Amino acid sequence: LKLPVQAVVEPGPLVCAMSALANSSLAEPLPGDDAAIQDFLEVLEKHRQDCEEMRKYDEAELARTRIEQLRAHEDNRRREELRSQQLAERLGVEEAHMKELQEFNEIWDKKVADFEDHAANLKSTLGQRHKQERAQYVQELRERTQPRTPKWSRELLNLRKIQDTLAKQKKYAEAAKTKAQADAIEAKETEAWRVKRDGKIATLEEQFASKQEMEMGGLLKRISSGREEQKQARKTELERLLQRYHNVKTQLESQQTIIRIRAEKYPVMPESVMGRPGSRSISRASDR
């Protein structure tokens, strides 16, 4: 049995999902109007500086507190959005992998079922042919195997002649006695002929059956070989699928780690920028 040639495999759900993530994760910003928030923080910072210059320290303190609260709130919001986004990405990869794994199992289960159906059909067809050929062969053996009739001994043939001669001479009592003796010998020789002939037929039939068993054994061996080949092909393809999933998962985790580090490194507005003159222009430059 030959396995079909492997077709070119189209990209699975996992590959498509990872391709989309690779094109979007590092390029698209988190949702939210960051520019408006940055502008509002700069307005508050300008107000704090103005209050400080005018010695309105209470208002300056309120502005500073509000800036820190807003910055902390915005940083938390961004971290939560990033966490949610990355969780959704990981779930997307997991779902794509599970879908690909399900499709893989469905395809291979069908391949296995088709193979077993085909194997069963081959065995059934060969078994039926063997049965018909054997019945026909046995019939031919019984019709053609020599000797087709018993070969009587000289003693039996002589007794039959004597029997006929006595009957012609009207010596019926002696003829009957001779006939009984001849019948006994004939029955014995007939049984010997039958046993010998049946034994010869049985030997030929066994030889024929042995050839059929060898043919069936060859078929079963080819089926077993095909089954093992299919099993190994499934195992190899599954290993490739799992390795691809591992690579995608590792790549995604690496990308997400880079994004988290970048988010921590570049918050909404670093504290070092706050409280320095010209913070608005500096912030705008860092955004660019």
XYZ file of C-alpha atoms in Angstrom:
288
model
C 0.000 0.000 0.000
C 1.350 3.407 -0.939
C 0.656 6.579 1.003
C -0.386 9.596 -1.121
C 2.278 12.183 -1.883
C 2.197 15.000 0.663
C 0.525 18.082 -0.751
C 1.854 21.602 -0.182
C 0.505 22.679 3.188
C -1.241 26.032 3.264
C -0.407 28.365 6.190
C -2.457 27.287 9.191
C -4.412 29.490 11.600
C -1.395 29.744 13.915
C 0.886 31.057 11.167
C -1.723 33.574 10.002
C -2.343 34.766 13.546
C 1.362 35.238 14.226
C 1.847 37.067 10.946
C -0.872 39.526 11.939
C 0.703 40.020 15.360
C 4.124 40.538 13.869
C 2.729 43.279 11.643
C 0.826 45.021 14.404
C 2.282 44.439 17.887
C 5.353 46.629 17.569
C 3.841 49.236 15.260
C 0.382 50.110 16.580
C 0.134 52.293 19.723
C -2.129 51.447 22.582
C -5.669 52.821 22.291
C -6.310 56.169 23.898
C -5.687 59.841 23.142
C -2.119 60.042 24.458
C -1.473 63.428 22.852
C -4.436 65.005 24.646
C -3.340 63.564 27.972
C 0.218 64.760 27.398
C -1.057 68.252 26.567
C -3.183 68.313 29.703
C -0.210 67.268 31.837
C 1.869 70.038 30.308
C -0.879 72.569 31.017
C -0.943 71.448 34.649
C 2.843 71.606 34.812
C 2.806 75.141 33.364
C 0.195 76.087 35.931
C 2.353 74.614 38.718
C 5.352 76.603 37.546
C 3.299 79.797 37.336
C 1.991 79.259 40.862
C 5.512 78.604 42.093
C 6.782 81.808 40.494
C 3.889 83.747 41.972
C 4.553 82.081 45.350
C 1.117 80.500 45.417
C 2.517 77.402 47.033
C -0.794 75.874 48.042
C -2.020 75.978 44.463
C 1.370 74.758 43.252
C 1.128 71.839 45.675
C -2.364 71.019 44.444
C -1.150 71.136 40.847
C 1.845 68.938 41.645
C -0.364 66.413 43.442
C -2.835 66.420 40.565
C -0.027 65.904 38.067
C 1.325 62.919 39.991
C -2.147 61.432 40.388
C -2.949 61.887 36.729
C 0.422 60.533 35.654
C 0.061 57.512 37.965
C -3.487 56.939 36.762
C -2.462 57.196 33.130
C 0.531 54.892 33.638
C -1.725 52.340 35.319
C -4.249 52.655 32.502
C -1.559 52.134 29.892
C -0.117 49.159 31.776
C -3.574 47.602 32.115
C -4.328 48.178 28.448
C -0.971 46.670 27.537
C -1.600 43.697 29.828
C -5.047 43.159 28.301
C -3.728 43.523 24.767
C -0.879 41.090 25.325
C -3.180 38.624 27.059
C -5.530 38.805 24.062
C -2.583 38.202 21.739
C -1.486 35.141 23.724
C -5.045 33.819 23.794
C -5.260 34.401 20.054
C -2.149 32.313 19.489
C -3.485 29.586 21.802
C -6.846 29.521 20.021
C -5.162 29.432 16.614
C -2.973 26.550 17.800
C -5.936 24.613 19.164
C -7.826 25.144 15.902
C -4.828 24.021 13.877
C -4.379 20.988 16.132
C -8.070 20.107 15.773
C -7.888 20.395 11.990
C -4.706 18.299 12.009
C -6.392 15.514 14.001
C -9.513 15.613 11.823
C -7.456 15.321 8.631
C -5.293 12.504 9.945
C -8.203 10.628 11.539
C -9.850 10.619 8.124
C -6.624 9.446 6.485
C -6.367 6.591 8.995
C -10.041 5.644 8.549
C -9.697 5.680 4.741
C -6.548 3.562 4.964
C -8.203 0.981 7.227
C -11.304 0.847 5.000
C -9.128 0.286 1.953
C -7.081 -2.370 3.779
C -10.235 -4.178 4.922
C -11.603 -4.094 1.368
C -8.353 -5.565 0.006
C -8.386 -8.377 2.574
C -12.062 -9.136 1.949
C -11.611 -9.163 -1.825
C -8.582 -11.431 -1.632
C -10.312 -13.752 0.849
C -13.349 -14.133 -1.409
C -11.145 -14.809 -4.443
C -9.186 -17.407 -2.484
C -12.402 -19.125 -1.428
C -13.709 -19.331 -5.000
C -10.365 -20.452 -6.433
C -9.986 -23.132 -3.754
C -13.461 -24.550 -4.326
C -12.847 -24.671 -8.070
C -9.434 -26.278 -7.580
C -10.804 -28.975 -5.254
C -13.519 -29.774 -7.751
C -10.931 -30.128 -10.517
C -8.802 -32.358 -8.272
C -11.701 -34.726 -7.640
C -12.455 -34.893 -11.337
C -8.902 -35.302 -12.664
C -6.731 -36.855 -9.959
C -5.498 -40.296 -11.007
C -6.379 -43.062 -10.611
C -9.955 -41.926 -11.120
C -11.205 -45.513 -10.555
C -9.785 -48.431 -8.524
C -7.300 -50.769 -10.195
C -8.455 -54.282 -9.263
C -6.021 -56.903 -8.173
C -5.342 -60.079 -10.166
C -6.946 -62.104 -7.350
C -10.195 -60.130 -7.554
C -10.364 -60.351 -11.351
C -9.762 -64.110 -11.193
C -12.529 -64.585 -8.600
C -14.968 -62.669 -10.823
C -14.159 -64.957 -13.738
C -14.668 -68.008 -11.565
C -17.926 -66.518 -10.284
C -19.201 -66.018 -13.849
C -18.102 -69.500 -14.921
C -19.882 -71.176 -11.974
C -23.040 -69.221 -12.730
C -22.989 -70.359 -16.354
C -22.557 -73.924 -15.153
C -25.625 -73.407 -12.933
C -23.538 -74.024 -9.849
C -25.253 -71.184 -8.081
C -24.301 -72.085 -4.538
C -20.609 -72.123 -5.389
C -21.057 -68.988 -7.522
C -22.685 -67.176 -4.562
C -19.868 -68.223 -2.261
C -17.252 -67.010 -4.749
C -19.156 -63.749 -5.268
C -19.204 -63.040 -1.522
C -15.478 -63.646 -1.373
C -14.901 -61.364 -4.389
C -17.189 -58.647 -2.954
C -15.187 -58.551 0.274
C -11.929 -58.163 -1.619
C -13.472 -55.491 -3.878
C -14.723 -53.506 -0.863
C -11.287 -53.659 0.695
C -9.532 -52.569 -2.503
C -12.108 -49.806 -3.084
C -11.501 -48.413 0.400
C -7.736 -48.548 -0.117
C -8.111 -46.717 -3.442
C -10.365 -44.069 -1.871
C -8.034 -43.456 1.064
C -4.994 -43.161 -1.173
C -6.753 -40.886 -3.669
C -8.281 -38.661 -0.963
C -4.854 -38.379 0.656
C -3.329 -37.262 -2.628
C -6.114 -34.721 -3.145
C -5.699 -33.451 0.432
C -1.955 -32.977 -0.067
C -2.485 -31.022 -3.283
C -5.216 -28.980 -1.620
C -2.904 -28.153 1.323
C -0.181 -27.035 -1.068
C -2.679 -24.808 -2.870
C -3.935 -23.390 0.440
C -0.334 -22.729 1.527
C 0.244 -20.630 -1.587
C -2.927 -18.676 -0.822
C -1.809 -18.121 2.771
C 1.514 -16.786 1.533
C -0.317 -14.389 -0.760
C -2.562 -13.223 2.101
C 0.475 -12.915 4.380
C 2.181 -10.703 1.816
C -0.872 -8.468 1.666
C -1.070 -8.226 5.468
C 2.624 -7.359 5.606
C 2.171 -4.567 3.066
C -0.824 -3.269 5.024
C 1.172 -3.316 8.255
C 4.062 -1.523 6.567
C 1.715 1.114 5.145
C 0.063 1.557 8.538
C 3.430 2.079 10.237
C 4.524 4.480 7.507
C 1.329 6.471 7.957
C 1.778 6.471 11.739
C 5.325 7.799 11.405
C 4.224 10.458 8.911
C 1.543 11.645 11.343
C 4.052 11.755 14.195
C 6.552 13.739 12.126
C 3.929 16.249 10.983
C 2.644 16.639 14.550
C 6.168 17.338 15.781
C 6.538 20.047 13.139
C 3.203 21.554 14.158
C 4.145 21.617 17.849
C 7.589 23.046 17.080
C 5.999 25.772 14.968
C 3.660 26.601 17.859
C 6.613 26.707 20.271
C 8.509 29.059 17.941
C 5.502 31.342 17.524
C 4.857 31.411 21.267
C 8.509 32.168 22.026
C 8.601 34.922 19.410
C 5.415 36.481 20.769
C 6.689 36.408 24.350
C 9.913 38.081 23.213
C 7.997 40.801 21.374
C 5.723 41.402 24.341
C 8.695 41.657 26.702
C 10.258 44.317 24.447
C 6.985 46.253 24.418
C 6.627 46.081 28.225
C 10.200 47.282 28.728
C 9.643 50.117 26.285
C 6.380 51.081 28.030
C 8.147 51.203 31.411
C 11.068 53.140 29.955
C 8.885 55.746 28.263
C 5.949 56.564 30.577
C 3.346 59.272 29.919
C 5.711 62.012 31.140
C 8.924 61.176 32.996
C 9.373 62.790 36.378
C 12.720 64.212 35.281
C 10.860 66.342 32.750
C 8.334 67.638 35.274
C 9.322 70.687 37.176
C 11.860 71.970 34.635
C 11.350 75.056 32.507
C 10.419 74.363 28.946
C 8.892 70.994 29.785
C 6.285 71.431 27.069
C 8.840 71.780 24.305
C 10.909 68.909 25.692
C 7.859 66.645 25.856
C 6.905 67.470 22.298
C 10.439 66.685 21.143
C 10.418 63.316 22.904
C 7.076 62.456 21.294
C 8.585 63.089 17.889
